PDB file of C-alpha atoms in Angstrom:
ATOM      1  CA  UNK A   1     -22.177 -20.064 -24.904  1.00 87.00           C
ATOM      2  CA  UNK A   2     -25.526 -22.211 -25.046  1.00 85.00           C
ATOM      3  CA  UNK A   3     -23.714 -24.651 -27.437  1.00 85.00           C
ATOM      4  CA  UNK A   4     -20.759 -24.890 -25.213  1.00 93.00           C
ATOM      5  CA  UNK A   5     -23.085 -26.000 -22.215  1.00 93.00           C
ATOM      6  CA  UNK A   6     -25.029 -28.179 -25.192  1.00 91.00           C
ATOM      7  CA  UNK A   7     -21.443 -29.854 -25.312  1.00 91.00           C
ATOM      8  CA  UNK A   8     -20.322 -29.861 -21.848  1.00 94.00           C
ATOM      9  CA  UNK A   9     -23.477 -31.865 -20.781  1.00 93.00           C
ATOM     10  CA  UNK A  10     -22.957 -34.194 -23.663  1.00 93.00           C
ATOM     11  CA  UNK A  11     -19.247 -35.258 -23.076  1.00 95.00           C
ATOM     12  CA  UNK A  12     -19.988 -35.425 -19.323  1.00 94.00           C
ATOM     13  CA  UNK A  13     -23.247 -37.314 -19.952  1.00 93.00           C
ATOM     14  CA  UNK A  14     -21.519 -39.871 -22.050  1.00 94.00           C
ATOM     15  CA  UNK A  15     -18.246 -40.059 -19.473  1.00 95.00           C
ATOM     16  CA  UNK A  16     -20.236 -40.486 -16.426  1.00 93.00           C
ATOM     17  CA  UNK A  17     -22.698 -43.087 -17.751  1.00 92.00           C
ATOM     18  CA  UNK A  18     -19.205 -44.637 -18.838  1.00 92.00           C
ATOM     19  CA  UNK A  19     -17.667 -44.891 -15.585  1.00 92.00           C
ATOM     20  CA  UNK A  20     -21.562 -45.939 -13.990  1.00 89.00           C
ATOM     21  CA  UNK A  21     -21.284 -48.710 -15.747  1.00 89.00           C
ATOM     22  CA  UNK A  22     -16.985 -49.254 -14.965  1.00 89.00           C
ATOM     23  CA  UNK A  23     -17.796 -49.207 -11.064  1.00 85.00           C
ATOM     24  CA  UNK A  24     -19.112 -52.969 -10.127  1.00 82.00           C
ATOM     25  CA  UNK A  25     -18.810 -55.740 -12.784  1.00 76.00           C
ATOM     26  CA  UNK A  26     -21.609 -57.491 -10.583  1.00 83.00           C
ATOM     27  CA  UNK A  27     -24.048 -54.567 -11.037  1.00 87.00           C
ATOM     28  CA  UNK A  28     -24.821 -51.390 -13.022  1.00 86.00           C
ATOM     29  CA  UNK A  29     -25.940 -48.425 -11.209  1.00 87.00           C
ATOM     30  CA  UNK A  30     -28.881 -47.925 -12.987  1.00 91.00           C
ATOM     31  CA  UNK A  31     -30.189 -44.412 -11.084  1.00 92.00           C
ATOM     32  CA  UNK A  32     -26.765 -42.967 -11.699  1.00 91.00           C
ATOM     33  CA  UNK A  33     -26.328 -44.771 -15.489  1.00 93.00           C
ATOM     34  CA  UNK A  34     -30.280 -42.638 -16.099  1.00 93.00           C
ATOM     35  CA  UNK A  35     -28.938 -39.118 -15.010  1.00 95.00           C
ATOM     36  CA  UNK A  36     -25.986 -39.579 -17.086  1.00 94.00           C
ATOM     37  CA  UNK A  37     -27.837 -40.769 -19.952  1.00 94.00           C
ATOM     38  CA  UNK A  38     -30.379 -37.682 -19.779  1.00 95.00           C
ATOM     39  CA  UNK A  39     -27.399 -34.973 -19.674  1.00 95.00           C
ATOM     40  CA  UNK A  40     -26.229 -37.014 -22.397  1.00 95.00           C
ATOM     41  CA  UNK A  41     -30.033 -36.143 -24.398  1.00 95.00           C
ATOM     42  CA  UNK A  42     -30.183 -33.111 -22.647  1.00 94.00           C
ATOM     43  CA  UNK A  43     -27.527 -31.784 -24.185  1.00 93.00           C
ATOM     44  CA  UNK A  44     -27.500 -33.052 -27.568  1.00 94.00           C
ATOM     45  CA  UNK A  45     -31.242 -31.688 -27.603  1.00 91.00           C
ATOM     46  CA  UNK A  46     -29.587 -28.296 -26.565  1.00 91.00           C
ATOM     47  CA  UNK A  47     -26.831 -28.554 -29.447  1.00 88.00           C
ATOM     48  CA  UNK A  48     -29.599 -29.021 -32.131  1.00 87.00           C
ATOM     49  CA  UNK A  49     -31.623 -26.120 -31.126  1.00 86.00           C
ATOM     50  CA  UNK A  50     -29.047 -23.708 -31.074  1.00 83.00           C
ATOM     51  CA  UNK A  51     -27.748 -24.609 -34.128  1.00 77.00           C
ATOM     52  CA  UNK A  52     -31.378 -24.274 -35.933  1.00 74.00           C
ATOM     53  CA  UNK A  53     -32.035 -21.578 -34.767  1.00 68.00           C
ATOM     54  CA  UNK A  54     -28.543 -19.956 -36.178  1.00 67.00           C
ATOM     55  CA  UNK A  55     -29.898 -21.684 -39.872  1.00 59.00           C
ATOM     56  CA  UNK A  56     -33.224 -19.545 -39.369  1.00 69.00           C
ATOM     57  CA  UNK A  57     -31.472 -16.347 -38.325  1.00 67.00           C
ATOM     58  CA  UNK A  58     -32.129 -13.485 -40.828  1.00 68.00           C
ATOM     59  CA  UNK A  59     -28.542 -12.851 -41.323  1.00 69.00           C
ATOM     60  CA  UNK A  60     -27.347 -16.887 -42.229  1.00 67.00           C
ATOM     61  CA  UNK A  61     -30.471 -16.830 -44.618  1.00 70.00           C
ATOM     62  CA  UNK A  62     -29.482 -13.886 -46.643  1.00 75.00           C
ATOM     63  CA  UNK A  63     -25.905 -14.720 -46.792  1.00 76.00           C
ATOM     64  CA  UNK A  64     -26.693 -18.373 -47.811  1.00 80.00           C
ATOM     65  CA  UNK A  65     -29.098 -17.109 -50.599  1.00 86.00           C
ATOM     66  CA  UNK A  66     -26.627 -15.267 -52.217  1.00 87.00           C
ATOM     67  CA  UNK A  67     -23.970 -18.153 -51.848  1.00 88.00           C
ATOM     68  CA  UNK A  68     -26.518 -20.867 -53.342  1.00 92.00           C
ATOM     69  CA  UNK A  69     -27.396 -18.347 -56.230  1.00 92.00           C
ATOM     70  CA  UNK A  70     -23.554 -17.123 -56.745  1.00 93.00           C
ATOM     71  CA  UNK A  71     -22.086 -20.195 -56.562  1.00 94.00           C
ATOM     72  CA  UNK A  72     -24.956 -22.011 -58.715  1.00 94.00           C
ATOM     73  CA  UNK A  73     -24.568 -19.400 -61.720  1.00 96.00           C
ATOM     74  CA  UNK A  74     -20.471 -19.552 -61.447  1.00 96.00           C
ATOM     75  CA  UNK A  75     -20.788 -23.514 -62.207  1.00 96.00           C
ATOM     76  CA  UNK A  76     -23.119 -22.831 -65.094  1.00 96.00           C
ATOM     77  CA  UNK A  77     -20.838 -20.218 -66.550  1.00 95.00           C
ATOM     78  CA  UNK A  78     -17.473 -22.930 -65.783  1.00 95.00           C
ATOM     79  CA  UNK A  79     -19.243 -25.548 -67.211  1.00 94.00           C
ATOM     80  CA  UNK A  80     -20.556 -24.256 -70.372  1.00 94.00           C
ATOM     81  CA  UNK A  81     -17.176 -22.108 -70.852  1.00 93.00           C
ATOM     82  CA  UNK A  82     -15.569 -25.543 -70.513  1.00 91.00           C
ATOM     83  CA  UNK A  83     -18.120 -27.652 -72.987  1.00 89.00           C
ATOM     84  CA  UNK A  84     -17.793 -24.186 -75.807  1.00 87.00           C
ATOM     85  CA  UNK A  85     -13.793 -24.647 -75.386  1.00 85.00           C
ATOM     86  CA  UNK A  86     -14.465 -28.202 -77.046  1.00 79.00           C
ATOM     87  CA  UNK A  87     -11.197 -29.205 -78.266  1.00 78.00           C
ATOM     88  CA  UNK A  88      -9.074 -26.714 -76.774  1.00 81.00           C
ATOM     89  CA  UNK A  89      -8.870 -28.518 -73.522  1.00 83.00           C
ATOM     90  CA  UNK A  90      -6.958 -31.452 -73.989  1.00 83.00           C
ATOM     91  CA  UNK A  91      -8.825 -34.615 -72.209  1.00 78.00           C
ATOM     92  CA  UNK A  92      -6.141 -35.537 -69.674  1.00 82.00           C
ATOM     93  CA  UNK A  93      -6.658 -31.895 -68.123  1.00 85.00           C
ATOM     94  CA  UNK A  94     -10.211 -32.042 -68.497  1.00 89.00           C
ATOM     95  CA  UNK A  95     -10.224 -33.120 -64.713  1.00 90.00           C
ATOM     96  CA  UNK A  96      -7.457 -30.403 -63.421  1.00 91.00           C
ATOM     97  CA  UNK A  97      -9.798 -27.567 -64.984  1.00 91.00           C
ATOM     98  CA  UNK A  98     -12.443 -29.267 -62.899  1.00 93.00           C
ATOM     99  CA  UNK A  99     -10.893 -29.367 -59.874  1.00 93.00           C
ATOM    100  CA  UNK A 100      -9.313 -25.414 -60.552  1.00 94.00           C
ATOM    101  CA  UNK A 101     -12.914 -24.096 -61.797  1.00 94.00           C
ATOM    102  CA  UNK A 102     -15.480 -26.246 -60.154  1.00 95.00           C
ATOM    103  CA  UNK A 103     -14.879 -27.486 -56.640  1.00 94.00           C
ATOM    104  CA  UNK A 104     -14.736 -24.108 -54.525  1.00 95.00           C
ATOM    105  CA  UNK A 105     -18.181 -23.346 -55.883  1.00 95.00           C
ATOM    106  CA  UNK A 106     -19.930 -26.932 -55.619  1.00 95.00           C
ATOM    107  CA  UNK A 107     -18.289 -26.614 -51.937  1.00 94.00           C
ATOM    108  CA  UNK A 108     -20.104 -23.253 -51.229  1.00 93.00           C
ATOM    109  CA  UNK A 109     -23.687 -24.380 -52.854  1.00 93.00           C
ATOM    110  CA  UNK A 110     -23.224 -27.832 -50.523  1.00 92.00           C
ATOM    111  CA  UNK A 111     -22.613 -26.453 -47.151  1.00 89.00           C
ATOM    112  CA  UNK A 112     -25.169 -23.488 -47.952  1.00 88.00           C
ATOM    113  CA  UNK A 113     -27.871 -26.186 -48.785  1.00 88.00           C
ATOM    114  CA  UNK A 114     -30.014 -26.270 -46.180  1.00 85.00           C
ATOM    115  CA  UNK A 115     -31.241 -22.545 -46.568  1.00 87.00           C
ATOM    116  CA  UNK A 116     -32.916 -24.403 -49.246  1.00 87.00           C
ATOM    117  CA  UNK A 117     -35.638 -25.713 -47.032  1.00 87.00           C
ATOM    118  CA  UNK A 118     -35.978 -22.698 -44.810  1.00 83.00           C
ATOM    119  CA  UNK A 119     -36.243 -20.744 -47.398  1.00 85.00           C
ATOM    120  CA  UNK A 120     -38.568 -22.073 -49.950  1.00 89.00           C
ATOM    121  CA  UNK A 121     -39.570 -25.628 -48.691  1.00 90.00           C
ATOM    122  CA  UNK A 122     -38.685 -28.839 -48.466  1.00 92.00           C
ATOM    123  CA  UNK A 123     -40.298 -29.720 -51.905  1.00 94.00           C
ATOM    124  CA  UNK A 124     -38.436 -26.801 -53.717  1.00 92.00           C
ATOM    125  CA  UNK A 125     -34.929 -28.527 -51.894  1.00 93.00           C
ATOM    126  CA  UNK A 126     -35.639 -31.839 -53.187  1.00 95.00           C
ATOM    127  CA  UNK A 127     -35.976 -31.015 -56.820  1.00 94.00           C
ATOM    128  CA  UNK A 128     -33.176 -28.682 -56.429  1.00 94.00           C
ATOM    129  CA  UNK A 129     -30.742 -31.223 -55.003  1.00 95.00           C
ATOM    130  CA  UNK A 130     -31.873 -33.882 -57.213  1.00 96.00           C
ATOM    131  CA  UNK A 131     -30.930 -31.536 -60.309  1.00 96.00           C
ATOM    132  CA  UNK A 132     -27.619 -30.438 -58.223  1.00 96.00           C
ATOM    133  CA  UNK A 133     -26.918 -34.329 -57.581  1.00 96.00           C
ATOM    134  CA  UNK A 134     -27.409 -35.691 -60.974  1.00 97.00           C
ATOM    135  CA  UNK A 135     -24.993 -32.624 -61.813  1.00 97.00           C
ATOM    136  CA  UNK A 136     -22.625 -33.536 -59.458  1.00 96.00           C
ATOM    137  CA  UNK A 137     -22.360 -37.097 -60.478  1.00 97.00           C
ATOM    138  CA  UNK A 138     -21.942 -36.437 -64.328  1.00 97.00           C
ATOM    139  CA  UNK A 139     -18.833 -33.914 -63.161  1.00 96.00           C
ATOM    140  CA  UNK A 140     -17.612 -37.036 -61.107  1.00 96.00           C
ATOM    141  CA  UNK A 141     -18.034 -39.009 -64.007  1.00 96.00           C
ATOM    142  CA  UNK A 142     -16.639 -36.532 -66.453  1.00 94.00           C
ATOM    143  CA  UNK A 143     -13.651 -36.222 -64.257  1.00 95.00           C
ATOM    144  CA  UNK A 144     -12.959 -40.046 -63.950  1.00 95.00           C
ATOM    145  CA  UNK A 145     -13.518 -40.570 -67.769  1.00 93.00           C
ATOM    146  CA  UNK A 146     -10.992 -37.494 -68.005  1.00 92.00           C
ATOM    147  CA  UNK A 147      -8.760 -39.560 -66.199  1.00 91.00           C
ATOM    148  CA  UNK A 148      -8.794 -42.946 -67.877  1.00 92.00           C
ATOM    149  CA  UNK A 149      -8.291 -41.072 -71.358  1.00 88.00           C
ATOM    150  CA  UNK A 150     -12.870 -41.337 -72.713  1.00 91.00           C
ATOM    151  CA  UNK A 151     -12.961 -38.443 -74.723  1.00 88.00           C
ATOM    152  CA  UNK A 152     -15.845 -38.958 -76.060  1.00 90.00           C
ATOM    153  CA  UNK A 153     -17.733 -39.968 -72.367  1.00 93.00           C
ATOM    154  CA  UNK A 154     -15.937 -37.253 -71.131  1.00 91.00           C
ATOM    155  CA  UNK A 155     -17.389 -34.411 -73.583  1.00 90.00           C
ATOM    156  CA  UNK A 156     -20.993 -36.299 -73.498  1.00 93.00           C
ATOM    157  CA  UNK A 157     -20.916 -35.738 -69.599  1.00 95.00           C
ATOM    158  CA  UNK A 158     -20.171 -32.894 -69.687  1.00 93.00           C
ATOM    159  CA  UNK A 159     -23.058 -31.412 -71.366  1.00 93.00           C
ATOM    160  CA  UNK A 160     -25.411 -33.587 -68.670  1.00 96.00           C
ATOM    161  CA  UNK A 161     -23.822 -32.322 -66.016  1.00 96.00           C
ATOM    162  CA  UNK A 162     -24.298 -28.747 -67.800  1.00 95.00           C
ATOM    163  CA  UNK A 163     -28.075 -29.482 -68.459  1.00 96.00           C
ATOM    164  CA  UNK A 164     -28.513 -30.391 -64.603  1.00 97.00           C
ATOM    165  CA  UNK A 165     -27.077 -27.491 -63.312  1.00 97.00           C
ATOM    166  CA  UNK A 166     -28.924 -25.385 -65.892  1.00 96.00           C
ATOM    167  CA  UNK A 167     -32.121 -26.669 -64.544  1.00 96.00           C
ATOM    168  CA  UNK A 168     -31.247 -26.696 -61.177  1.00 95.00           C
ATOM    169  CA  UNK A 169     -30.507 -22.672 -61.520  1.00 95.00           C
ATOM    170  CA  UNK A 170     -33.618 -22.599 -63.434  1.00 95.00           C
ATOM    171  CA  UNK A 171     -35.702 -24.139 -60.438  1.00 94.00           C
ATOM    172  CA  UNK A 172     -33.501 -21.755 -57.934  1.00 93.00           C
ATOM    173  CA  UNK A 173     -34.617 -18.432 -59.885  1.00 93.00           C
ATOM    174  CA  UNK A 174     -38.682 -19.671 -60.349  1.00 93.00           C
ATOM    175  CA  UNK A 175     -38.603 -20.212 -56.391  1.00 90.00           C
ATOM    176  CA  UNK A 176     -36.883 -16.731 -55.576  1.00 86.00           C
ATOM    177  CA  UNK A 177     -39.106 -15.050 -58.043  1.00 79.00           C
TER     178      UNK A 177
END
């Protein structure tokens, strides 16, 4: 309800500073233009604080732990099930068996990211993501060399992006320890 009032002063902060400035093309009601403008604020200040204080709640943080730690340790197993498999997955469907095995759980770890920072800092996040990003990349890349037929660039990346994630868990299980 306190987001929907968040929004409602938004929209009609923007719509009536809008139409301030739509009623004289000689002058800009500036009084009316100021109210508008602080709904407008008003409610996008409203919007944020609700929705941090939903991040902090109890309930988000323990779901979101187990998501970042499930998903995390699911792309670690994919990945080195996928680099052990070696020659038994042909190149060309290196990149559907990353799409089938990977992208659900690099989804879930993404939008359960920020728990990172209320949990265990913003230091502990940015190592974390920087591992997680670096991962991320070498799967794009994998996937793309997949693609244009690099067998070779494909299989190398693929241990990278199996090191990152590695370390990434690694730095996930020393903070939650």
């Amino acid at each position: 309800m306190v987001k929907k009032i968040g929004f409602l002063l938004l929209i009609s902060g923007f719509l009536a500073a809008a139409y301030s400035t739509a009623l004289d093309t000689e002058s800009v009601n500036w009084m009316m233009y100021a109210v508008a403008a602080f709904a407008a604020i008003t409610g996008v200040f409203i919007i944020k604080r609700h929705e941090r204080g939903t991040a902090k709640s109890a309930t988000v943080l323990s779901a979101n732990r187990a998501e970042l730690s499930d998903s995390l340790e699911k792309i670690v197993g994919n990945l080195e099930d996928m680099k052990g498999a070696g020659d038994a997955i042909a190149t060309d469907s290196l990149r559907d068996e990353i799409d089938a095995r990977l992208r659900d759980d690099l989804r879930r770890f993404a939008d359960a990211r920020e728990t990172l920072i209320h949990l265990f800092g913003l230091q502990v996040y940015a190592n974390l993501m920087s591992n997680f990003a670096a991962g991320e990349r070498y799967i794009n890349r994998v996937w793309s060399a997949s693609a244009d037929g690099y067998d070779a660039e494909a299989r190398t990346y693929l241990g990278k992006a199996a090191t990152q994630f590695r370390d990434a868990q690694a730095q996930l299980q020393a903070a939650t320890a």
